[in-house]
mmCIF file of C-alpha atoms in Angstrom:
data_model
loop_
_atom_site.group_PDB
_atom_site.id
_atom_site.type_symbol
_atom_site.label_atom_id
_atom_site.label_comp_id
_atom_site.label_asym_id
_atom_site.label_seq_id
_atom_site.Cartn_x
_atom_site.Cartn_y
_atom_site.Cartn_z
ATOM 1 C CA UNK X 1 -2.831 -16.687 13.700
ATOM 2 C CA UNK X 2 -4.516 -13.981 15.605
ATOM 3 C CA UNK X 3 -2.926 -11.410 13.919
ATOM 4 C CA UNK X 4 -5.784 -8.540 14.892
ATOM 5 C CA UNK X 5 -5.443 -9.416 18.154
ATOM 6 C CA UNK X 6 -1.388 -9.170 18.251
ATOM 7 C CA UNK X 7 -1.534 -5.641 16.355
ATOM 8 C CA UNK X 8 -3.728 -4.597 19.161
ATOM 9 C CA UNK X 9 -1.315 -6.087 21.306
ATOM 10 C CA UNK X 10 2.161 -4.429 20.156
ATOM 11 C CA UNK X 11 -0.433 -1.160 19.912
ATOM 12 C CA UNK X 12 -1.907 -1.663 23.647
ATOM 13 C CA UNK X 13 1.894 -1.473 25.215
ATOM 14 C CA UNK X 14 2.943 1.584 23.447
ATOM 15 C CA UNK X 15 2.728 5.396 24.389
ATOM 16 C CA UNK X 16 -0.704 6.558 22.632
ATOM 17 C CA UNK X 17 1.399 9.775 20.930
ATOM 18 C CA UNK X 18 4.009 6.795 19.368
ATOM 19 C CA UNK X 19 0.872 5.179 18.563
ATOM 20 C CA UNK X 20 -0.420 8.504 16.483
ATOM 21 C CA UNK X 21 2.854 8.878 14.865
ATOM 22 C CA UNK X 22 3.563 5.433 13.900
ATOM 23 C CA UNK X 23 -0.158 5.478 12.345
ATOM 24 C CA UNK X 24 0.118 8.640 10.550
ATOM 25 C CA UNK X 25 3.878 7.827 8.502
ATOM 26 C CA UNK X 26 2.191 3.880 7.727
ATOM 27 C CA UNK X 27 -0.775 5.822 6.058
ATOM 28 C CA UNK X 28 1.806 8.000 3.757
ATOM 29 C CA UNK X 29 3.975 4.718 3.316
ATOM 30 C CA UNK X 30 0.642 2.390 2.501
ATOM 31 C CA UNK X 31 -0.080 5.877 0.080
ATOM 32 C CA UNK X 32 3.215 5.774 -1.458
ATOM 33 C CA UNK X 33 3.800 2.215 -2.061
ATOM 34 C CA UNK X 34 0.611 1.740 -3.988
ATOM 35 C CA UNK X 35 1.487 4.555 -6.753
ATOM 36 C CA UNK X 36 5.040 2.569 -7.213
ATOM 37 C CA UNK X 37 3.001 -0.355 -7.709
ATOM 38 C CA UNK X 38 1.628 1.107 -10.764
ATOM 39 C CA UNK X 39 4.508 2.899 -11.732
ATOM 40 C CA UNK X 40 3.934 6.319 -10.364
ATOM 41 C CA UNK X 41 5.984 8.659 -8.911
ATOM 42 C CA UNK X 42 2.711 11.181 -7.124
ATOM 43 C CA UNK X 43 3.250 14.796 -5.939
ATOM 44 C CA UNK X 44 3.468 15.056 -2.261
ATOM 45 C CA UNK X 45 -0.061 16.613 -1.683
ATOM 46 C CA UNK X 46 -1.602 13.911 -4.615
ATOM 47 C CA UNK X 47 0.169 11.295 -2.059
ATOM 48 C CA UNK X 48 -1.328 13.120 1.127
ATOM 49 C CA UNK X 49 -4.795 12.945 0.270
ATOM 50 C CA UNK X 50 -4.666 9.686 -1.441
ATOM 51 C CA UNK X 51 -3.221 8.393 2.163
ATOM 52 C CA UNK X 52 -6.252 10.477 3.533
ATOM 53 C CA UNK X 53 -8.707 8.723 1.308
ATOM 54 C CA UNK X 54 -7.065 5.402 3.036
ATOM 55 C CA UNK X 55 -7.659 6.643 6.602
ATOM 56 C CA UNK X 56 -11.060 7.017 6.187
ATOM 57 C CA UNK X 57 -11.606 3.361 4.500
ATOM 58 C CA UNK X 58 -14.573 1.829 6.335
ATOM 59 C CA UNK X 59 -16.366 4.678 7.201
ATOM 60 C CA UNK X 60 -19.134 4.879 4.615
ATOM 61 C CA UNK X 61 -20.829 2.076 3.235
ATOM 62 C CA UNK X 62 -19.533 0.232 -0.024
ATOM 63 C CA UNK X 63 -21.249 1.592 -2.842
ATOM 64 C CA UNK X 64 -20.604 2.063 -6.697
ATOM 65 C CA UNK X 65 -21.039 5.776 -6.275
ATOM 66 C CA UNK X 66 -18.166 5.845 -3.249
ATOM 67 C CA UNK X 67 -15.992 4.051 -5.459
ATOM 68 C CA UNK X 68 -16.706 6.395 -8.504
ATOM 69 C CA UNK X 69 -15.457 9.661 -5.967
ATOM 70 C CA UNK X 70 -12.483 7.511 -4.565
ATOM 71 C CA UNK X 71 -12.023 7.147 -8.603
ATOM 72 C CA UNK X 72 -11.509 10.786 -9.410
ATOM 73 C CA UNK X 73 -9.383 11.817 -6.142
ATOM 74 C CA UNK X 74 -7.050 8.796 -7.040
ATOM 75 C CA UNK X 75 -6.184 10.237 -10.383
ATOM 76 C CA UNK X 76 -6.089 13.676 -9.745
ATOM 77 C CA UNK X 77 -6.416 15.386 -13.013
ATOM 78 C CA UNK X 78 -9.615 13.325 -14.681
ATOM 79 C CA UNK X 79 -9.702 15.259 -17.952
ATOM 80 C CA UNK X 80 -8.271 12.981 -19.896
ATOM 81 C CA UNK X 81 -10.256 10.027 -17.981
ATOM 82 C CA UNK X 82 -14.170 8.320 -18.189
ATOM 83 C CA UNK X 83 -14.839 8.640 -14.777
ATOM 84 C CA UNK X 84 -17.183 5.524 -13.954
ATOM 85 C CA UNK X 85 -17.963 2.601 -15.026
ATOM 86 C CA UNK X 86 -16.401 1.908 -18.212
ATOM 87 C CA UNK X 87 -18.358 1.982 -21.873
ATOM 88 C CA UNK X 88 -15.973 0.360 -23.867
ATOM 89 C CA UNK X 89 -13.832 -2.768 -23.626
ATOM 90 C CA UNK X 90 -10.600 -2.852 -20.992
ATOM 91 C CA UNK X 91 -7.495 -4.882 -21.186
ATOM 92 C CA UNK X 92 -4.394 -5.088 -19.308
ATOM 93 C CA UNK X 93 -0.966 -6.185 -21.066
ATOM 94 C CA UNK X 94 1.488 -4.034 -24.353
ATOM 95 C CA UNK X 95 0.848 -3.439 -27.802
ATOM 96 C CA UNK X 96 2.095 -4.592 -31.076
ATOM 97 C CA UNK X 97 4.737 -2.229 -32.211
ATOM 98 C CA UNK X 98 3.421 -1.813 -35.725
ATOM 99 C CA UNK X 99 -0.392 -1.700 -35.538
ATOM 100 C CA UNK X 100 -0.740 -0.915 -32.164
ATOM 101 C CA UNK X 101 -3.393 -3.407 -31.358
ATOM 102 C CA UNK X 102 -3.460 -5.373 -28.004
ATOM 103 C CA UNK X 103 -1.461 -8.094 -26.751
ATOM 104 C CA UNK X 104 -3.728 -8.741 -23.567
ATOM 105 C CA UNK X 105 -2.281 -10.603 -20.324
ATOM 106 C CA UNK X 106 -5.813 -10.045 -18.951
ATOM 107 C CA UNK X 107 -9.487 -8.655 -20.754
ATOM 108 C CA UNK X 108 -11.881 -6.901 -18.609
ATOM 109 C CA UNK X 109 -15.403 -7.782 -17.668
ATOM 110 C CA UNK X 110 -17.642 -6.601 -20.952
ATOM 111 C CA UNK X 111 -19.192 -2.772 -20.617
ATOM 112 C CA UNK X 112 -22.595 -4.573 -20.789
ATOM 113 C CA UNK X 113 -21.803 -6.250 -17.733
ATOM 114 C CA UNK X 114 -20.198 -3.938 -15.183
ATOM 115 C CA UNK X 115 -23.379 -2.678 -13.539
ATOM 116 C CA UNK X 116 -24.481 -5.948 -12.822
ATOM 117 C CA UNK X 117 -21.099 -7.543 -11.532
ATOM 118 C CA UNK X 118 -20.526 -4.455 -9.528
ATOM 119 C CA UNK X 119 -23.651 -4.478 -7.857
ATOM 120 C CA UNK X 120 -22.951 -8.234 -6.820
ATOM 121 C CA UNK X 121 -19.317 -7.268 -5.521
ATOM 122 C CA UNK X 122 -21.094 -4.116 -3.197
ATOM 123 C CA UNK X 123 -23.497 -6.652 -2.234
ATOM 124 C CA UNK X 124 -20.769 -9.331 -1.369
ATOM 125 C CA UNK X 125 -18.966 -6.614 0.715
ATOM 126 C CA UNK X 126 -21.862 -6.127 2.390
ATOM 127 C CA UNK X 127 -23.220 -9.332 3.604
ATOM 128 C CA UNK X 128 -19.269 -10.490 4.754
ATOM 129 C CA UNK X 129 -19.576 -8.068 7.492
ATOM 130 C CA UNK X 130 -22.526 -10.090 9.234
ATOM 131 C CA UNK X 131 -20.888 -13.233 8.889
ATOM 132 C CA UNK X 132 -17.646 -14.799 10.351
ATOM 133 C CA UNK X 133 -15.633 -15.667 7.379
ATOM 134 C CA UNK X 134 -11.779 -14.416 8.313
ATOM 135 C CA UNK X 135 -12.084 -10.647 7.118
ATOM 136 C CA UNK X 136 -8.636 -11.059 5.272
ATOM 137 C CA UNK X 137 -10.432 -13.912 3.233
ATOM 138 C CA UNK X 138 -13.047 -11.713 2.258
ATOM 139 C CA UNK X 139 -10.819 -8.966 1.740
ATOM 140 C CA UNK X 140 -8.971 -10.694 -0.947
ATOM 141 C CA UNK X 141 -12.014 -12.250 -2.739
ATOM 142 C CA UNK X 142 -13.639 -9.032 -2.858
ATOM 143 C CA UNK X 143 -10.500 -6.674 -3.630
ATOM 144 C CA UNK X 144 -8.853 -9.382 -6.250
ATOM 145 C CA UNK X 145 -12.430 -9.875 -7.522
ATOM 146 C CA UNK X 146 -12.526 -6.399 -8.251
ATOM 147 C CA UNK X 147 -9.622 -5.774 -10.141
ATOM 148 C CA UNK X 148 -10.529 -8.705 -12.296
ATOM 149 C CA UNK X 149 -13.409 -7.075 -13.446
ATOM 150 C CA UNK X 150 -11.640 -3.939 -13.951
ATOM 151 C CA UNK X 151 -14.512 -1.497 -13.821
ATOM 152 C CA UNK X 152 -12.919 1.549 -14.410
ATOM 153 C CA UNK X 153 -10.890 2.998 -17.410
ATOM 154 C CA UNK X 154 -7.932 4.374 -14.487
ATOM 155 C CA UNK X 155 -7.313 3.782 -10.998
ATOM 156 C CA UNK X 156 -8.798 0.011 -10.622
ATOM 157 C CA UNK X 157 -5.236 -1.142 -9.059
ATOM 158 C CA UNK X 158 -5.515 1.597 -6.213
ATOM 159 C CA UNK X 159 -8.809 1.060 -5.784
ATOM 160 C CA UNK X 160 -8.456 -2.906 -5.340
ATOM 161 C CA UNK X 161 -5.749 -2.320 -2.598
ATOM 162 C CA UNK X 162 -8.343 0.365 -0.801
ATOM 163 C CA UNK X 163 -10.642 -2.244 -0.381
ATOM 164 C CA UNK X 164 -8.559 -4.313 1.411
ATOM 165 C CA UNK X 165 -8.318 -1.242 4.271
ATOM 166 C CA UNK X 166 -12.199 -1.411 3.435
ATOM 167 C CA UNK X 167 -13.079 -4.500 4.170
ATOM 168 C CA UNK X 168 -10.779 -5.078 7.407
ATOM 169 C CA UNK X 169 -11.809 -1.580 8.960
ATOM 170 C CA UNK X 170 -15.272 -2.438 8.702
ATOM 171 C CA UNK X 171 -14.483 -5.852 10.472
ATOM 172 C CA UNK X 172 -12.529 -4.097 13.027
ATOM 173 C CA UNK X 173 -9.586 -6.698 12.171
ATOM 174 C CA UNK X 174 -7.173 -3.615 12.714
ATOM 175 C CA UNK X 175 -6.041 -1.250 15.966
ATOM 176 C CA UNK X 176 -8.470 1.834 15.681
ATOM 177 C CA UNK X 177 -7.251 4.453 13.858
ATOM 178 C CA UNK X 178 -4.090 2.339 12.500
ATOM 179 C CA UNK X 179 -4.227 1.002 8.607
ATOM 180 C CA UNK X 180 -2.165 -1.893 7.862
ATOM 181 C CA UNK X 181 0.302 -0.706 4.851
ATOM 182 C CA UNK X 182 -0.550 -3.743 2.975
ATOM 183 C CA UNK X 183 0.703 -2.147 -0.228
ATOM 184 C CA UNK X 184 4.041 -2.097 1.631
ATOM 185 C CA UNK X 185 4.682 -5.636 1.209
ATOM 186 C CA UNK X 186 3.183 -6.159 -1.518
ATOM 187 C CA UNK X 187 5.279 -3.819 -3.687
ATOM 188 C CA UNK X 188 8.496 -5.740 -1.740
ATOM 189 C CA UNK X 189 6.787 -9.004 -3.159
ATOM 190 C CA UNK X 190 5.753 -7.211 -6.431
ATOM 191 C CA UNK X 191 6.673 -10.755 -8.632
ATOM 192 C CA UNK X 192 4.788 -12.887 -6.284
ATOM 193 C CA UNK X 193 1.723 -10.304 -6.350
ATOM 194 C CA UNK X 194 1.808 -10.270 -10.109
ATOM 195 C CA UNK X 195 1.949 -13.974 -10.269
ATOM 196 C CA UNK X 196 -0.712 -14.031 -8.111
ATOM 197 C CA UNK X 197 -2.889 -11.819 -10.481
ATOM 198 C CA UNK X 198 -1.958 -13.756 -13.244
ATOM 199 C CA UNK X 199 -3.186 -17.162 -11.550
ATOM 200 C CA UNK X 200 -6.893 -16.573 -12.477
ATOM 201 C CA UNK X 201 -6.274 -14.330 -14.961
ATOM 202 C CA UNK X 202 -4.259 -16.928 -17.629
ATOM 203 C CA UNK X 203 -7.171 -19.210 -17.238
ATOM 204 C CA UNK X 204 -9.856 -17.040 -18.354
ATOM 205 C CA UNK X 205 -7.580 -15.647 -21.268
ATOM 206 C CA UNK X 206 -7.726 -18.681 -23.501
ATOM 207 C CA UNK X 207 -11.884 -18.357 -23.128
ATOM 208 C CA UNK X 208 -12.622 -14.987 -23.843
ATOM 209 C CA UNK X 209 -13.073 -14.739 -27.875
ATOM 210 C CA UNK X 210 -12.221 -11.089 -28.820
ATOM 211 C CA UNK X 211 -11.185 -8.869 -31.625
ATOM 212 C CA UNK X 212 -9.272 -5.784 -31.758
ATOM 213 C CA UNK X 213 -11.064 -2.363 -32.423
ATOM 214 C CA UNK X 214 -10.197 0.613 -34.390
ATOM 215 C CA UNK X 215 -9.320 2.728 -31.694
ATOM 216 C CA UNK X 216 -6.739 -0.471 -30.931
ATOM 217 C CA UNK X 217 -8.950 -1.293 -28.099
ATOM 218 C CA UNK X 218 -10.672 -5.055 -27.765
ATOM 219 C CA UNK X 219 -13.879 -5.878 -28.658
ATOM 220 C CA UNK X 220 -15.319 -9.871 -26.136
ATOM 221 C CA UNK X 221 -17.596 -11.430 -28.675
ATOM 222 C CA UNK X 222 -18.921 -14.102 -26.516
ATOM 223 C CA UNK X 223 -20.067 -14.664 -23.177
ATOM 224 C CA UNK X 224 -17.971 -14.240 -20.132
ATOM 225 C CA UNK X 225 -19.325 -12.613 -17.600
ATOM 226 C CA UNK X 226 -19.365 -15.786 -15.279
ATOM 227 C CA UNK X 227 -16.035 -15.606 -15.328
ATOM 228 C CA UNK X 228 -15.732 -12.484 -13.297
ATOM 229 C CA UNK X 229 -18.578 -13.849 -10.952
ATOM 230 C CA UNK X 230 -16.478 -16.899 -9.546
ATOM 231 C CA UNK X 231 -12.882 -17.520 -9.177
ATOM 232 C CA UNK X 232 -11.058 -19.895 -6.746
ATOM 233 C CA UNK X 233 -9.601 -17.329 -4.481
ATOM 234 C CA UNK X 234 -7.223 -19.772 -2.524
ATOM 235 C CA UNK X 235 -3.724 -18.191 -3.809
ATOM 236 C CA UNK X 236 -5.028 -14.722 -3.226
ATOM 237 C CA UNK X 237 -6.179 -15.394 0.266
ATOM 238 C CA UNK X 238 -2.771 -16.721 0.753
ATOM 239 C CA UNK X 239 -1.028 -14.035 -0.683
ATOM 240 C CA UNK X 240 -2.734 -11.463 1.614
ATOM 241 C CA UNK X 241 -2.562 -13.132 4.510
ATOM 242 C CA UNK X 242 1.498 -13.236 4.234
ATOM 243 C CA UNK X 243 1.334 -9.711 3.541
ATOM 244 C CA UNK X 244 -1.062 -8.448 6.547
ATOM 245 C CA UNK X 245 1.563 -11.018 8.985
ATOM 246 C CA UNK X 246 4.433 -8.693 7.550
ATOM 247 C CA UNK X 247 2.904 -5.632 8.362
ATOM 248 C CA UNK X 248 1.443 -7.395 12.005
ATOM 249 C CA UNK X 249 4.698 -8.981 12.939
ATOM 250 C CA UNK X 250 7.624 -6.562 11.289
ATOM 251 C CA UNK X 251 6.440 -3.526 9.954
ATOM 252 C CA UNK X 252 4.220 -2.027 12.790
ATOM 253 C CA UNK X 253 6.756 -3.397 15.551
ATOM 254 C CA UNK X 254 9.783 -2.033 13.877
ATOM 255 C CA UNK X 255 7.976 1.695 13.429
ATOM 256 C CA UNK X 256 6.809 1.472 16.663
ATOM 257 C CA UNK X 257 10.776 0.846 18.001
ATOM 258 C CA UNK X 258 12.132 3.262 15.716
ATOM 259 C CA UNK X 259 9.453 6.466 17.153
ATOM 260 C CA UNK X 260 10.443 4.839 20.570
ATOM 261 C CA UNK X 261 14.140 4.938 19.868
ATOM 262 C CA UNK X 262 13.801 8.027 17.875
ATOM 263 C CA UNK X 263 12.669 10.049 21.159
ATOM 264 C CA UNK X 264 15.706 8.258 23.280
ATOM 265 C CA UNK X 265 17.865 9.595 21.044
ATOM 266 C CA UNK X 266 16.353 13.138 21.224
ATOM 267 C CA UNK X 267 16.102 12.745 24.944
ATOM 268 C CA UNK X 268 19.557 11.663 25.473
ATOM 269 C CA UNK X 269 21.082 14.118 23.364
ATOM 270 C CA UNK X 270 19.859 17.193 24.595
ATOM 271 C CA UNK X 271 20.699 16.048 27.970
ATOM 272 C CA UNK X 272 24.229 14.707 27.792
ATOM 273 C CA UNK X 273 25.646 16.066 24.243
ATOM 274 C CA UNK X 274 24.316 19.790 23.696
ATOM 275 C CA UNK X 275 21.055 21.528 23.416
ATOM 276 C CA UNK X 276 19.842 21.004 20.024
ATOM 277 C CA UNK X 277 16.276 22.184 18.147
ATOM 278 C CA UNK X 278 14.288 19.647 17.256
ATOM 279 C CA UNK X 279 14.833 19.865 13.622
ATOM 280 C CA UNK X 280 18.538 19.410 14.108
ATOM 281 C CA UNK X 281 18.824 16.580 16.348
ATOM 282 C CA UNK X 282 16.171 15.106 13.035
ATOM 283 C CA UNK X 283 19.018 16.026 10.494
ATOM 284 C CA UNK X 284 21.550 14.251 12.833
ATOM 285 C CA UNK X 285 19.365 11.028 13.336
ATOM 286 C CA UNK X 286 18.877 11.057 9.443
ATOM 287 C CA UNK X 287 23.453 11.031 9.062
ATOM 288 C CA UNK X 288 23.732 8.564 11.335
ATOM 289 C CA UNK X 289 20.709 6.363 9.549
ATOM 290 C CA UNK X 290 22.693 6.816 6.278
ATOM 291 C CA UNK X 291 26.284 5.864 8.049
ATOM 292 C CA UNK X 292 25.263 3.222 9.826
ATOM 293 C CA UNK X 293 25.948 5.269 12.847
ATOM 294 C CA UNK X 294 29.119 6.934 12.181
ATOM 295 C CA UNK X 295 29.005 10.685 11.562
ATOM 296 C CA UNK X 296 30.464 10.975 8.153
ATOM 297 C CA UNK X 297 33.438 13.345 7.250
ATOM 298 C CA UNK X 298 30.980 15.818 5.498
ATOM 299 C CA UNK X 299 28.892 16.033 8.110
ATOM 300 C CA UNK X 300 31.502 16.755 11.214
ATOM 301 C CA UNK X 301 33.136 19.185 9.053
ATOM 302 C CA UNK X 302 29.534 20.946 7.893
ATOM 303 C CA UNK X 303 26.264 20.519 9.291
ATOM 304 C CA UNK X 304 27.831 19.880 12.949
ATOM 305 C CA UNK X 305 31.298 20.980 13.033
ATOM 306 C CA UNK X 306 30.490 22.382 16.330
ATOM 307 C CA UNK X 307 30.647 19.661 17.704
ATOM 308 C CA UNK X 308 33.667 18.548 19.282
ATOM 309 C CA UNK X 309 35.303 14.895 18.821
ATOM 310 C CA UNK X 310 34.436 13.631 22.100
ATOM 311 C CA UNK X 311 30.880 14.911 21.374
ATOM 312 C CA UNK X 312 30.838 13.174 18.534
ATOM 313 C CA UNK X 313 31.794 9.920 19.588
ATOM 314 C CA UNK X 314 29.246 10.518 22.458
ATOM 315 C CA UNK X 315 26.475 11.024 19.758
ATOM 316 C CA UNK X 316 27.393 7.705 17.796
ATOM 317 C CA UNK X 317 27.751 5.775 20.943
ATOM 318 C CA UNK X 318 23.855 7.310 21.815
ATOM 319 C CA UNK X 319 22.833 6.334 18.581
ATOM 320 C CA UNK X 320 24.288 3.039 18.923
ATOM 321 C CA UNK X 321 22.191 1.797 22.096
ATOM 322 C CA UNK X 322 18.923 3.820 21.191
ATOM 323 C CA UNK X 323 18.644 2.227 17.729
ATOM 324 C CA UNK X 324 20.037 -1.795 18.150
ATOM 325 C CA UNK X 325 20.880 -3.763 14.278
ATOM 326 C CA UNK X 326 18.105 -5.371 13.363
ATOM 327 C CA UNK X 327 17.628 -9.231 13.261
ATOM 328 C CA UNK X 328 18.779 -10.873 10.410
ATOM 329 C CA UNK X 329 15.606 -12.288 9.435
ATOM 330 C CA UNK X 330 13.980 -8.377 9.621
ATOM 331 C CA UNK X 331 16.397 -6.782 7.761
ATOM 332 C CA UNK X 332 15.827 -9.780 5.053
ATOM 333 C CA UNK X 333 11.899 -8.898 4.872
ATOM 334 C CA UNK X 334 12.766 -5.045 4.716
ATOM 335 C CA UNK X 335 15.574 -4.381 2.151
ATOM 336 C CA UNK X 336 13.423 -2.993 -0.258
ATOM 337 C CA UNK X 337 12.251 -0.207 1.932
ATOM 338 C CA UNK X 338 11.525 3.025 0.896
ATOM 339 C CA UNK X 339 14.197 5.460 2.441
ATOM 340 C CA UNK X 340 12.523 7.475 5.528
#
């Protein structure tokens, strides 16, 4: 499908300071998204430097201690966290009501194991980038791999989707200095991605022979930890790959054409309506986003009763050409957006 090579090619027709801007609000979106994906609502500056964190994916070389800091700036407040690998069992799923004990969707890799399945998965990174499998292939057996083991206590989900920035960054699949939001479309697909997790993860279930702890934790009593070495990696490659063409062919063209339509706007207005600050033409674009174009009553009576009727028409009629509807088929893929 070529879909580096049509990122680069959207990217390669478009104004570099479009190019910045799109880049930067995908980072905070990519950011964003992957907290809602495990149920978090982040501070602003948690959400910043997470998105940061993303940015820089690729950079350094995959290691256990990289993924350890990632670890602690992902949670923020680690005092009531192990930082590292885990010592004690880990388990994904609820609890029974009265005693508290699991009711596991998905057990961990075993403490006694993690060193030695991490090391593998750093080393797997590793050796993909002097080969030519697809880098979104790899991406997904190494990222889904990981979050099967579940090394950490916190933070494995976040981590997982960061090395899916990793692993294509290092490959230079994407534009330079532009992530793919993958977490973007993944949260809109959020029952197909949790299907997806639960393809591998409902066949090693019915293997792993456990009991449940004192501290209601679980306890593997026999020997699994070639199940977290090998898994058929087909759906997950499959899943990614739809989510990286979303990004490719919708969500990078449609931010690009909004920054491009955005500046239009701004253009237009200050030249043929009235001579706004920046910050208020921003508040106008953001009524006529809501309205679907048409100033609402509050707004021509508050924020911009200065304007005059015919102005106003004027501005809706700017808005109008500078912003087109969307095609059907877009506006399909994108109704679970996040509001701008």
């Amino acid at each position: 499908m070529r879909l580096g090579e049509r990122a680069r090619e959207v990217l390669g027709r478009t104004h570099p300071d479009v190019v910045r801007r799109a880049a930067a609000f995908l980072l905070l979106e990519d950011s964003q998204a992957s907290f809602q994906i495990e149920g978090e609502n982040p501070t602003p500056d948690r959400r910043l430097r997470w998105g940061q964190a993303i940015g820089e994916a690729g950079q350094r070389d995959l290691a256990i201690d990289e993924l350890v800091r990632l670890q602690e700036l992902v949670i923020g407040d680690s005092r009531f966290v192990e930082l590292g690998l885990r010592t004690e069992g880990g388990w994904i799923g609820d609890r029974d009501r009265g005693t508290r004990d699991p009711i596991p969707e998905h057990i961990s890799a075993c403490p006694d194991d993690l060193a030695d399945l991490m090391r593998g998965a750093v080393e797997y990174g590793r050796r993909t980038e002097q080969t030519a499998v697809d880098p979104v292939v790899s991406a997904a057996v190494l990222s889904f791999g990981f979050v099967y083991i579940h090394p950490f206590e916190d933070g494995n989900g976040r981590l997982h989707r960061w090395l899916i920035h990793h692993v294509l960054a290092r490959a230079g699949y994407n534009p330079p200095h532009v992530v793919f939001p993958v977490s973007v479309p993944m949260l809109r697909r959020i029952s197909e991605y949790r299907e997806v997790l639960r393809s591998y993860s409902s066949q090693v279930l019915p293997l792993v022979e456990w009991h449940a702890t004192r501290r209601h934790n679980v306890e593997v009593l026999n020997e699994t930890v070639d199940f977290y070495r090998f898994f058929d990696a087909t759906a997950h490659a499959e899943f990614l790959y739809g989510c990286v063409e979303e990004t490719v062919m919708r969500d990078l063209p449609r931010e690009v054409a909004y920054l491009e339509g955005y500046d239009e706007f701004s253009r237009r207005v200050q030249e043929e309506v009235a001579d706004m600050p920046d910050q208020t033409i921003d508040l106008l674009s953001r009524f006529l986003r809501q309205s679907d174009g048409t100033l609402s009553k509050r707004a021509r009576t508050q924020e911009f009763k200065e304007l005059s009727r015919d102005e106003v028409e004027r501005v809706e009629e700017l808005y109008a050409n500078c912003f087109p509807p969307e095609a059907p088929e877009t506006a399909g893929y994108l109704a679970g957006e996040s509001s701008r």
